[in-house]
XYZ file of N, CA and C in Angstrom:
831
model
N 24.877 21.073 -22.832
C 25.545 20.207 -21.866
C 24.656 20.083 -20.708
N 24.262 18.874 -20.340
C 23.359 18.595 -19.218
C 24.172 17.804 -18.180
N 23.931 18.146 -16.893
C 24.571 17.387 -15.842
C 23.688 17.548 -14.591
N 23.575 16.405 -13.829
C 22.768 16.486 -12.632
C 23.367 17.461 -11.621
N 24.702 17.527 -11.589
C 25.423 18.528 -10.741
C 26.414 19.233 -11.618
N 26.912 20.385 -11.124
C 27.904 21.086 -11.894
C 29.182 21.331 -11.022
N 29.947 20.263 -10.835
C 31.182 20.437 -10.079
C 32.236 21.190 -10.917
N 33.351 21.556 -10.318
C 34.344 22.307 -11.021
C 34.824 21.642 -12.309
N 34.984 20.332 -12.272
C 35.504 19.586 -13.487
C 34.558 19.807 -14.698
N 33.300 19.699 -14.410
C 32.283 19.918 -15.526
C 32.333 21.362 -16.013
N 32.429 22.282 -15.130
C 32.438 23.696 -15.520
C 33.691 23.985 -16.333
N 34.793 23.359 -15.984
C 36.047 23.543 -16.788
C 35.877 23.038 -18.237
N 35.174 21.940 -18.366
C 34.915 21.419 -19.698
C 34.037 22.407 -20.533
N 33.069 22.921 -19.866
C 32.105 23.932 -20.547
C 33.014 25.156 -20.984
N 33.868 25.634 -20.116
C 34.612 26.823 -20.424
C 35.596 26.618 -21.512
N 36.096 25.345 -21.603
C 37.107 25.043 -22.631
C 36.555 24.857 -23.989
N 35.399 24.142 -24.106
C 34.865 23.810 -25.389
C 33.656 24.633 -25.784
N 33.050 25.408 -24.930
C 31.883 26.206 -25.193
C 32.236 27.633 -24.903
N 32.538 28.387 -25.930
C 33.033 29.739 -25.711
C 31.964 30.686 -25.260
N 30.765 30.535 -25.847
C 29.597 31.374 -25.457
C 28.519 30.441 -24.990
N 28.141 30.550 -23.747
C 27.042 29.655 -23.223
C 26.294 30.386 -22.152
N 25.106 29.917 -21.970
C 24.222 30.430 -20.877
C 24.111 29.315 -19.824
N 24.195 29.656 -18.528
C 24.069 28.683 -17.473
C 22.644 28.729 -16.952
N 21.966 27.603 -17.087
C 20.587 27.481 -16.634
C 20.521 26.479 -15.512
N 19.986 26.905 -14.378
C 19.917 26.069 -13.288
C 18.449 25.942 -12.808
N 17.953 24.653 -12.641
C 16.570 24.423 -12.263
C 16.427 24.547 -10.759
N 15.468 25.255 -10.266
C 15.253 25.399 -8.827
C 14.787 24.108 -8.290
N 15.351 23.709 -7.162
C 14.988 22.473 -6.482
C 13.593 22.549 -5.867
N 12.779 21.501 -6.052
C 11.469 21.437 -5.466
C 11.610 21.303 -3.987
N 10.635 21.940 -3.251
C 10.668 21.907 -1.799
C 9.491 21.111 -1.270
N 9.696 20.387 -0.199
C 8.648 19.613 0.411
C 7.707 20.574 1.214
N 6.433 20.406 0.961
C 5.420 21.202 1.695
C 5.056 20.511 2.986
N 5.747 20.859 4.069
C 5.570 20.114 5.356
C 4.226 20.307 5.866
N 3.610 21.506 5.653
C 2.274 21.809 6.274
C 1.194 20.918 5.657
N 1.368 20.462 4.454
C 0.306 19.765 3.790
C 0.458 18.227 3.830
N 1.701 17.827 4.063
C 1.966 16.359 4.080
C 2.612 15.902 5.354
N 1.956 14.936 6.064
C 2.536 14.308 7.185
C 3.487 13.236 6.718
N 4.799 13.408 7.074
C 5.798 12.511 6.574
C 6.235 11.561 7.734
N 5.978 10.294 7.594
C 6.353 9.313 8.599
C 7.133 8.165 8.015
N 7.738 7.365 8.853
C 8.372 6.150 8.393
C 8.238 5.057 9.371
N 8.312 3.827 8.898
C 8.294 2.678 9.759
C 9.595 1.847 9.506
N 10.253 1.541 10.628
C 11.440 0.703 10.551
C 11.016 -0.766 10.432
N 11.405 -1.406 9.356
C 10.874 -2.744 9.002
C 11.855 -3.644 8.335
N 11.772 -4.938 8.643
C 12.640 -5.886 7.937
C 12.052 -6.130 6.543
N 12.927 -6.414 5.610
C 12.565 -6.566 4.193
C 11.441 -7.611 4.036
N 11.564 -8.753 4.740
C 10.628 -9.813 4.664
C 9.256 -9.489 5.174
N 9.133 -8.443 5.925
C 7.810 -8.031 6.545
C 7.143 -6.960 5.846
N 7.720 -6.471 4.737
C 7.153 -5.277 4.084
C 5.776 -5.437 3.636
N 5.402 -6.606 3.003
C 4.070 -6.760 2.525
C 3.000 -6.812 3.613
N 3.392 -7.513 4.711
C 2.490 -7.604 5.866
C 2.337 -6.225 6.547
N 3.386 -5.452 6.574
C 3.323 -4.129 7.126
C 2.400 -3.281 6.274
N 2.516 -3.411 4.961
C 1.661 -2.624 4.028
C 0.201 -2.946 4.249
N -0.101 -4.203 4.440
C -1.453 -4.622 4.695
C -1.993 -3.956 5.956
N -1.251 -3.925 7.014
C -1.697 -3.252 8.260
C -1.932 -1.771 8.028
N -1.098 -1.149 7.266
C -1.286 0.294 7.020
C -2.574 0.554 6.214
N -2.815 -0.252 5.152
C -4.003 -0.081 4.367
C -5.278 -0.369 5.158
N -5.226 -1.440 5.939
C -6.416 -1.852 6.730
C -6.752 -0.836 7.834
N -5.742 -0.226 8.352
C -5.990 0.736 9.474
C -6.649 2.037 8.928
N -6.225 2.400 7.697
C -6.808 3.615 7.033
C -7.898 3.154 6.118
N -9.144 3.172 6.606
C -10.272 2.604 5.838
C -10.539 3.444 4.561
N -10.054 4.716 4.528
C -10.274 5.540 3.377
C -9.078 5.573 2.419
N -8.163 4.534 2.577
C -6.932 4.577 1.817
C -7.232 4.683 0.313
N -6.537 5.690 -0.302
C -6.615 5.952 -1.746
C -5.355 6.555 -2.161
N -4.431 5.671 -2.713
C -3.105 6.239 -2.968
C -2.207 5.445 -3.877
N -0.951 5.900 -3.979
C 0.037 5.310 -4.853
C 1.154 4.708 -3.996
N 1.553 3.470 -4.322
C 2.641 2.809 -3.646
C 3.835 2.762 -4.674
N 4.936 3.312 -4.279
C 6.103 3.365 -5.236
C 7.081 2.230 -4.987
N 7.497 1.597 -6.035
C 8.608 0.621 -5.997
C 9.690 1.039 -6.940
N 10.886 0.544 -6.754
C 12.026 0.968 -7.557
C 12.114 0.197 -8.854
N 11.553 -0.949 -8.950
C 11.717 -1.840 -10.117
C 10.400 -2.343 -10.639
N 10.334 -2.650 -11.964
C 9.119 -3.222 -12.537
C 8.709 -4.551 -11.933
N 9.775 -5.373 -11.688
C 9.500 -6.696 -11.119
C 8.802 -6.616 -9.736
N 9.298 -5.637 -8.868
C 8.720 -5.458 -7.575
C 7.301 -4.916 -7.670
N 7.054 -4.068 -8.695
C 5.676 -3.573 -8.860
C 4.754 -4.745 -9.177
N 5.116 -5.614 -10.143
C 4.286 -6.735 -10.541
C 4.084 -7.741 -9.357
N 5.129 -8.025 -8.633
C 5.028 -8.945 -7.459
C 4.078 -8.360 -6.458
N 4.246 -7.111 -6.062
C 3.409 -6.484 -5.050
C 1.944 -6.405 -5.498
N 1.769 -6.043 -6.762
C 0.371 -5.940 -7.242
C -0.346 -7.327 -7.208
N 0.385 -8.362 -7.565
C -0.168 -9.709 -7.539
C -0.527 -10.134 -6.067
N 0.403 -9.761 -5.106
C 0.153 -10.097 -3.709
C -1.084 -9.404 -3.197
N -1.237 -8.073 -3.528
C -2.375 -7.316 -2.977
C -3.671 -7.797 -3.613
N -3.641 -8.131 -4.873
C -4.877 -8.602 -5.560
C -5.285 -9.955 -5.004
N -4.320 -10.828 -4.661
C -4.672 -12.074 -3.990
C -5.334 -11.908 -2.648
N -4.980 -10.758 -2.005
C -5.541 -10.438 -0.699
C -6.801 -9.550 -0.826
N -7.361 -9.519 -2.100
C -8.670 -8.833 -2.357
C -8.588 -7.356 -2.139
N -7.418 -6.740 -2.403
C -7.367 -5.250 -2.489
C -7.531 -4.832 -3.957
N -8.274 -3.782 -4.103
C -8.509 -3.275 -5.459
C -7.272 -2.471 -5.966
N -6.357 -3.145 -6.578
C -5.107 -2.563 -6.889
C -4.684 -2.884 -8.402
N -3.729 -2.101 -8.890
C -3.252 -2.365 -10.255
C -1.769 -1.866 -10.352
N -1.037 -2.494 -11.304
C 0.354 -2.137 -11.508
C 0.493 -1.181 -12.642
N 1.516 -0.301 -12.574
C 1.805 0.626 -13.600
C 3.353 0.786 -13.724
N 3.890 0.411 -14.942
C 5.309 0.604 -15.166
C 5.572 0.639 -16.645
N 6.868 0.682 -17.017
C 7.258 0.988 -18.368
C 6.805 -0.048 -19.372
N 6.481 -1.294 -18.945
C 6.067 -2.339 -19.838
C 4.606 -2.330 -20.127
N 3.809 -1.426 -19.430
C 2.453 -1.378 -19.661
C 2.178 -0.520 -20.915
N 1.335 -1.024 -21.788
C 1.037 -0.269 -23.035
C 0.217 0.964 -22.764
N 0.240 1.861 -23.678
C -0.473 3.200 -23.503
C -1.921 2.980 -23.307
N -2.477 2.020 -24.087
C -3.934 1.707 -23.951
C -4.230 1.156 -22.584
N -3.400 0.229 -22.061
C -3.624 -0.316 -20.747
C -3.484 0.792 -19.701
N -2.473 1.636 -19.914
C -2.137 2.714 -18.971
C -3.313 3.570 -18.765
N -3.956 3.996 -19.903
C -5.124 4.934 -19.851
C -6.265 4.247 -19.201
N -6.454 3.010 -19.475
C -7.595 2.235 -18.864
C -7.426 2.169 -17.326
N -6.235 1.841 -16.890
C -5.925 1.753 -15.463
C -6.116 3.119 -14.751
N -5.649 4.212 -15.386
C -5.744 5.495 -14.796
C -7.169 5.970 -14.675
N -8.010 5.584 -15.729
C -9.365 5.909 -15.663
C -10.087 5.204 -14.520
N -9.785 3.882 -14.335
C -10.327 3.171 -13.170
C -9.894 3.671 -11.876
N -8.607 4.188 -11.816
C -8.109 4.743 -10.595
C -8.793 6.085 -10.264
N -8.980 6.879 -11.259
C -9.613 8.202 -11.051
C -11.129 7.988 -10.573
N -11.757 6.921 -11.159
C -13.148 6.645 -10.725
C -13.219 5.870 -9.463
N -12.070 5.529 -8.821
C -11.923 4.771 -7.599
C -12.493 3.358 -7.671
N -12.526 2.847 -8.881
C -12.753 1.415 -9.053
C -11.521 0.673 -8.603
N -10.370 1.318 -8.808
C -9.084 0.882 -8.259
C -8.733 1.891 -7.172
N -8.409 1.351 -5.998
C -8.067 2.310 -4.879
C -6.559 2.390 -4.629
N -5.775 1.400 -5.166
C -4.314 1.384 -4.912
C -3.602 1.226 -6.248
N -2.705 2.105 -6.460
C -1.879 2.008 -7.685
C -0.451 1.765 -7.307
N 0.148 0.676 -7.808
C 1.531 0.374 -7.515
C 2.318 0.733 -8.756
N 3.315 1.598 -8.599
C 4.045 2.170 -9.784
C 5.479 2.408 -9.543
N 6.222 2.532 -10.661
C 7.626 2.949 -10.607
C 7.613 4.399 -10.871
N 8.738 5.080 -10.615
C 8.852 6.553 -10.807
C 8.600 6.935 -12.232
N 9.102 6.121 -13.199
C 8.981 6.469 -14.638
C 7.495 6.446 -14.978
N 6.761 5.388 -14.560
C 5.371 5.292 -14.904
C 4.507 6.329 -14.321
N 4.930 6.862 -13.111
C 4.094 7.809 -12.386
C 4.254 9.217 -12.888
N 5.203 9.493 -13.751
C 5.360 10.815 -14.324
C 4.091 11.223 -15.105
N 3.606 12.401 -14.855
C 2.497 12.896 -15.584
C 1.173 12.543 -15.007
N 1.157 11.713 -13.973
C -0.124 11.265 -13.379
C -0.682 12.418 -12.523
N -1.897 12.783 -12.874
C -2.541 13.851 -12.122
C -3.890 13.388 -11.590
N -3.899 12.916 -10.334
C -5.080 12.359 -9.720
C -5.336 13.151 -8.445
N -6.574 13.625 -8.286
C -6.936 14.385 -7.116
C -7.247 13.585 -5.919
N -7.162 14.189 -4.781
C -7.627 13.581 -3.489
C -6.962 12.336 -3.078
N -5.709 12.145 -3.377
C -5.017 10.955 -2.870
C -4.717 11.207 -1.388
N -5.107 10.145 -0.641
C -4.856 10.271 0.857
C -3.473 9.866 1.216
N -2.806 8.979 0.486
C -1.571 8.479 0.871
C -0.630 8.263 -0.316
N 0.659 8.426 0.010
C 1.782 7.945 -0.907
C 2.664 7.118 -0.012
N 2.959 5.921 -0.521
C 3.796 4.994 0.231
C 5.078 4.680 -0.569
N 6.236 4.870 0.108
C 7.472 4.472 -0.533
C 7.782 3.026 -0.034
N 7.350 2.062 -0.860
C 7.657 0.701 -0.498
C 9.170 0.467 -0.457
N 9.838 1.202 -1.302
C 11.281 1.239 -1.271
C 11.768 2.689 -1.333
N 12.843 2.980 -0.615
C 13.372 4.359 -0.714
C 13.684 4.654 -2.138
N 13.435 5.876 -2.647
C 13.726 6.152 -4.032
C 15.271 6.238 -4.309
N 15.616 6.226 -5.587
C 16.998 6.206 -5.956
C 17.707 7.603 -5.639
N 16.963 8.626 -5.543
C 17.535 9.904 -5.256
C 16.597 10.752 -4.350
N 17.173 11.701 -3.569
C 16.353 12.548 -2.686
C 15.340 13.323 -3.535
N 15.635 13.718 -4.704
C 14.731 14.518 -5.531
C 13.534 13.691 -5.890
N 13.689 12.386 -6.150
C 12.571 11.533 -6.457
C 11.596 11.449 -5.238
N 12.145 11.488 -4.075
C 11.335 11.441 -2.839
C 10.314 12.627 -2.872
N 10.835 13.866 -3.245
C 9.966 14.992 -3.301
C 8.849 14.894 -4.295
N 9.183 14.368 -5.454
C 8.244 14.185 -6.596
C 7.177 13.130 -6.153
N 7.604 12.049 -5.462
C 6.694 11.031 -5.021
C 5.642 11.523 -4.023
N 6.125 12.077 -2.945
C 5.180 12.505 -1.858
C 4.344 13.680 -2.303
N 4.773 14.451 -3.335
C 4.013 15.622 -3.809
C 2.703 15.181 -4.493
N 2.499 13.928 -4.693
C 1.257 13.454 -5.321
C 0.093 13.599 -4.402
N 0.353 13.690 -3.094
C -0.730 13.938 -2.103
C -0.596 15.304 -1.539
N -1.581 15.672 -0.679
C -1.472 16.958 -0.021
C -1.660 18.158 -0.953
N -2.529 17.999 -1.990
C -2.701 19.039 -2.954
C -3.985 19.837 -2.763
N -4.035 20.998 -3.411
C -5.263 21.813 -3.360
C -5.771 22.087 -1.966
N -4.739 22.330 -1.089
C -5.146 22.725 0.268
C -5.561 21.550 1.190
N -5.456 20.310 0.691
C -5.887 19.184 1.502
C -4.641 18.513 2.157
N -4.858 17.819 3.179
C -3.816 17.120 3.936
C -3.514 15.795 3.277
N -2.326 15.357 3.372
C -1.927 14.046 2.790
C -0.924 13.359 3.773
N -0.819 12.054 3.596
C 0.120 11.319 4.399
C 1.123 10.607 3.539
N 2.418 10.763 3.841
C 3.518 10.071 3.133
C 4.127 9.028 4.134
N 4.175 7.763 3.701
C 4.747 6.739 4.536
C 5.923 6.051 3.824
N 7.008 5.935 4.536
C 8.189 5.277 3.938
C 8.565 4.066 4.742
N 8.705 2.917 4.072
C 9.144 1.705 4.734
C 10.741 1.686 4.663
N 11.368 1.610 5.865
C 12.813 1.739 5.861
C 13.396 0.443 6.480
N 14.273 -0.249 5.763
C 14.927 -1.436 6.327
C 16.179 -0.988 7.089
N 16.643 -1.852 7.989
C 17.854 -1.475 8.810
C 19.051 -1.034 7.976
N 19.233 -1.461 6.777
C 20.403 -1.090 5.997
C 20.224 0.212 5.329
N 19.020 0.844 5.420
C 18.789 2.130 4.664
C 18.806 3.397 5.604
N 19.383 3.221 6.760
C 19.400 4.352 7.708
C 20.066 5.594 7.098
N 21.291 5.393 6.508
C 22.102 6.437 5.929
C 21.268 7.099 4.750
N 20.618 6.299 3.951
C 19.828 6.787 2.827
C 18.719 7.722 3.311
N 18.083 7.323 4.383
C 17.032 8.215 4.942
C 17.587 9.439 5.495
N 18.727 9.409 6.127
C 19.372 10.636 6.662
C 19.671 11.593 5.509
N 20.114 11.051 4.411
C 20.498 11.823 3.271
C 19.246 12.518 2.603
N 18.138 11.731 2.571
C 16.947 12.330 1.989
C 16.491 13.471 2.869
N 16.516 13.321 4.189
C 16.181 14.441 5.072
C 17.089 15.652 4.925
N 18.377 15.392 4.783
C 19.338 16.480 4.736
C 19.182 17.314 3.459
N 19.078 16.600 2.334
C 18.982 17.364 1.026
C 17.652 18.034 0.899
N 16.605 17.431 1.384
C 15.227 18.061 1.216
C 14.863 18.904 2.401
N 15.737 19.048 3.396
C 15.455 19.851 4.582
C 14.139 19.506 5.234
N 13.925 18.176 5.420
C 12.626 17.714 6.041
C 12.995 16.709 7.095
N 11.973 16.372 7.828
C 12.122 15.466 8.946
C 11.011 14.407 8.920
N 11.369 13.193 8.797
C 10.374 12.066 8.855
C 10.203 11.655 10.283
N 8.997 11.432 10.707
C 8.662 11.048 12.068
C 8.535 9.508 12.118
N 9.287 8.889 13.024
C 9.284 7.438 13.182
C 8.001 7.085 14.001
N 7.309 6.062 13.505
C 6.137 5.605 14.214
C 6.155 4.075 14.225
N 5.276 3.475 15.115
C 5.158 2.038 15.218
C 3.927 1.640 14.353
N 4.069 0.458 13.735
C 2.952 -0.115 13.005
C 1.703 -0.287 13.870
N 0.487 -0.061 13.350
C -0.687 -0.422 14.116
C -0.723 -1.907 14.444
N -1.082 -2.238 15.634
C -1.148 -3.643 16.049
C -2.430 -4.239 15.507
N -2.488 -5.556 15.418
C -3.746 -6.271 14.959
C -4.934 -5.824 15.808
N -4.756 -5.651 17.114
C -5.878 -5.256 17.977
C -6.366 -3.851 17.620
N -5.448 -2.964 17.334
C -5.792 -1.594 16.999
C -6.511 -1.595 15.634
N -6.033 -2.426 14.702
C -6.705 -2.470 13.396
C -8.140 -3.033 13.529
N -8.339 -4.109 14.253
C -9.664 -4.695 14.399
C -10.621 -3.725 15.125
N -10.094 -3.080 16.169
C -10.932 -2.151 16.927
C -11.340 -0.990 15.992
N -10.433 -0.528 15.147
C -10.774 0.541 14.237
C -11.834 0.088 13.246
N -11.606 -1.148 12.697
C -12.604 -1.655 11.739
C -13.991 -1.796 12.385
N -13.984 -2.273 13.634
C -15.291 -2.448 14.314
C -16.068 -1.104 14.441
N -15.223 -0.085 14.793
C -15.833 1.240 14.972
C -16.453 1.764 13.664
N -15.735 1.492 12.584
C -16.184 1.914 11.242
C -17.506 1.172 10.870
N -17.540 -0.177 11.143
C -18.716 -0.964 10.836
C -19.897 -0.440 11.568
N -19.718 -0.094 12.853
C -20.823 0.422 13.670
C -21.348 1.744 13.070
N -20.443 2.555 12.600
C -20.879 3.865 12.004
C -21.624 3.603 10.726
N -21.166 2.658 9.867
C -21.835 2.380 8.646
C -23.242 1.784 8.915
N -23.315 0.819 9.821
C -24.617 0.226 10.151
C -25.619 1.214 10.713
N -25.062 2.090 11.651
C -25.978 3.170 12.146
C -26.560 4.013 11.040
N -25.675 4.344 10.107
C -26.136 5.172 9.007
C -27.230 4.488 8.130
N -26.991 3.167 7.884
C -28.001 2.314 7.114
C -29.309 2.303 7.860
N -29.194 2.089 9.149
C -30.472 1.961 9.962
C -31.252 3.310 9.905
N -30.494 4.408 9.979
C -31.143 5.726 10.014
C -31.760 6.046 8.620
N -31.049 5.702 7.564
C -31.478 6.221 6.234
C -32.288 5.167 5.487
N -32.182 3.884 5.803
C -32.855 2.870 5.050
C -34.373 2.883 5.291
N -35.143 2.989 4.240
C -36.661 2.920 4.406
C -37.227 1.696 3.696
N -36.296 0.866 3.162
C -36.785 -0.295 2.393
C -37.207 -1.389 3.356
N -38.262 -2.117 2.968
C -38.747 -3.238 3.761
C -38.362 -4.549 3.099
N -37.382 -4.476 2.229
C -36.950 -5.634 1.429
C -36.555 -6.813 2.366
N -35.770 -6.458 3.405
C -35.276 -7.535 4.283
C -35.994 -7.717 5.611
N -37.118 -6.923 5.743
C -37.887 -7.044 7.026
C -38.465 -8.389 7.255
N -39.060 -8.959 6.193
C -39.675 -10.247 6.344
C -38.660 -11.302 6.762
N -37.475 -11.351 6.136
C -36.400 -12.271 6.477
C -35.948 -12.032 7.897
N -35.841 -10.732 8.259
C -35.413 -10.419 9.658
C -36.417 -10.930 10.700
N -37.644 -10.743 10.432
C -38.674 -11.227 11.334
C -38.621 -12.754 11.549
N -38.402 -13.480 10.377
C -38.310 -14.928 10.443
C -37.142 -15.335 11.318
N -35.961 -14.653 11.126
C -34.775 -14.980 11.916
C -35.044 -14.708 13.422
N -35.688 -13.557 13.649
C -35.956 -13.222 15.054
C -36.891 -14.185 15.775
N -37.740 -14.838 15.032
C -38.746 -15.704 15.640
C -38.034 -16.915 16.260
N -37.930 -16.932 17.553
C -37.397 -18.103 18.310
C -35.876 -18.023 18.424
N -35.198 -17.019 17.976
C -33.733 -16.894 18.048
C -33.302 -15.709 18.842
N -32.158 -15.835 19.428
C -31.547 -14.775 20.204
C -31.066 -13.677 19.239
N -31.572 -12.400 19.454
C -31.186 -11.314 18.516
C -29.666 -11.125 18.434
N -28.986 -11.236 19.600
C -27.565 -11.014 19.639
C -26.815 -12.066 18.761
N -27.295 -13.301 18.800
C -26.626 -14.322 18.001
C -26.950 -14.151 16.545
N -28.136 -13.607 16.230
C -28.443 -13.348 14.804
C -27.537 -12.233 14.256
N -27.440 -11.185 14.979
C -26.542 -10.092 14.483
C -25.101 -10.596 14.384
N -24.695 -11.347 15.356
C -23.274 -11.945 15.338
C -23.107 -12.757 14.083
N -24.121 -13.592 13.778
C -23.994 -14.461 12.587
C -23.973 -13.673 11.307
N -24.777 -12.596 11.255
C -24.774 -11.739 10.060
C -23.474 -11.083 9.829
N -22.850 -10.582 10.951
C -21.551 -9.919 10.864
C -20.453 -10.919 10.443
N -20.470 -12.096 10.958
C -19.560 -13.149 10.528
C -19.682 -13.502 9.081
N -20.947 -13.575 8.594
C -21.190 -13.877 7.175
C -20.702 -12.777 6.238
N -20.857 -11.562 6.671
C -20.507 -10.357 5.839
C -18.987 -10.154 5.835
N -18.368 -10.273 6.967
C -17.014 -9.822 7.117
C -15.968 -10.945 7.226
N -16.469 -12.171 7.367
C -15.596 -13.390 7.377
C -14.399 -13.222 8.263
N -13.177 -13.192 7.626
C -11.898 -13.129 8.428
C -11.399 -11.697 8.556
N -12.176 -10.755 8.133
C -11.671 -9.334 8.240
C -11.500 -8.879 9.624
N -12.232 -9.516 10.559
C -12.115 -9.105 11.983
C -11.428 -10.141 12.822
N -10.620 -10.985 12.138
C -9.855 -12.023 12.814
C -8.496 -11.611 13.125
N -8.096 -11.520 14.385
C -6.786 -11.150 14.812
C -5.692 -12.045 14.224
N -6.022 -13.323 14.070
C -5.015 -14.324 13.604
C -4.659 -14.168 12.167
N -5.433 -13.281 11.399
C -5.170 -13.095 9.965
C -3.963 -12.257 9.767
N -3.461 -11.571 10.864
C -2.284 -10.705 10.707
C -1.077 -11.475 11.343
N -0.001 -11.475 10.546
C 1.230 -12.095 11.000
C 1.980 -11.191 11.987
N 2.738 -11.808 12.826
C 3.574 -11.097 13.776
C 4.678 -10.327 13.075
N 4.926 -9.129 13.459
C 5.983 -8.330 12.865
C 6.864 -7.794 13.957
N 8.132 -8.164 13.937
C 9.066 -7.649 14.909
C 9.813 -6.463 14.339
N 9.835 -5.381 15.113
C 10.623 -4.211 14.659
C 12.096 -4.437 14.847
N 12.840 -4.176 13.737
C 14.315 -4.336 13.855
C 14.954 -3.160 14.615
N 16.109 -3.361 15.065
C 16.812 -2.261 15.717
C 17.175 -1.173 14.655
N 17.053 0.068 15.033
C 17.269 1.178 14.040
C 18.757 1.249 13.717
N 19.087 1.479 12.430
C 20.414 1.628 12.032
C 20.783 3.099 11.572
N 19.876 3.997 11.965
C 20.099 5.346 11.516
C 21.287 5.979 12.185
N 22.154 6.533 11.345
C 23.360 7.172 11.896
C 23.425 8.632 11.384
N 23.303 9.523 12.306
C 23.306 10.901 11.960
C 24.612 11.400 11.390
N 25.719 10.863 11.843
C 27.000 11.247 11.244
C 27.571 10.099 10.484
N 27.918 10.306 9.216
C 28.419 9.202 8.439
C 29.380 9.694 7.397
N 30.372 8.917 7.022
C 31.370 9.295 6.048
C 30.974 8.842 4.655
N 29.708 8.342 4.532
C 29.217 7.858 3.249
C 28.076 8.604 2.776
N 27.902 8.782 1.429
C 26.835 9.522 0.957
C 25.715 8.561 0.538
N 24.670 9.110 -0.220
C 23.502 8.314 -0.609
C 23.818 7.154 -1.424
N 24.802 7.208 -2.275
C 25.144 6.113 -3.153
C 26.056 5.104 -2.510
N 26.483 5.290 -1.191
C 27.324 4.356 -0.510
C 28.811 4.611 -0.706
N 29.180 5.629 -1.496
C 30.593 5.863 -1.690
C 31.151 6.878 -0.694
N 32.388 6.729 -0.293
C 32.931 7.666 0.645
C 33.085 9.038 0.131
N 32.785 10.032 0.979
C 33.014 11.461 0.457
C 34.435 11.746 0.396
N 34.860 12.492 -0.651
C 36.262 12.881 -0.866
C 36.417 14.370 -0.816
């Protein structure tokens, strides 16, 4: 006899029809707060994809799994991210075993940096060094939340868990925290200016490293030709524009307005929306 919970009614059935039985209870998984930074963003449903883009762009080392609750949402989001030139792939129950193995191999080799998956498809995935886990949608149960975020923060390394919460999901988030005895920290999405500034600092670091380590004279002749009679500042500016195109354009990010929070610490409703009795 299997049951997600063992209320009195279920136990009475066991006692009545199962004269000799053993009671086996699985210990609930616990969230490792020390290893995983758990945060959430309050966001409107229509702004989720744009919010996701800001998160990924701000964390230049992003390597993680994005969880959706349905196969259709996984496919839609994967198509959107691929159109925006993110190295991503979808994983759900309709993916064949051969495709699944190929995708996971590319993910482990970091040819794919973002995996969009359902809970069912993500079972059994063992990938090291994930920097982030994102709940694009709150999971169907508090237990699933633990399993999701546990994909990062392994082997003594730090990880970041991010949950996108719509105004109607305040009670669900409260319930997740209560059952798992954890606390998600509310933060504001990085602004376009913050993202561009962060990108620019990373570009400067990369270029400084290339200048220091590069001993090749492959581009020296072209560089000298460009420098002949041209302003060096304008040349560098043109090269950066050619290389990064719209990546450093503030206007490429849409405006996102934060909704008013609907979190209610005291509620007469449980995670499934039914009144407690």
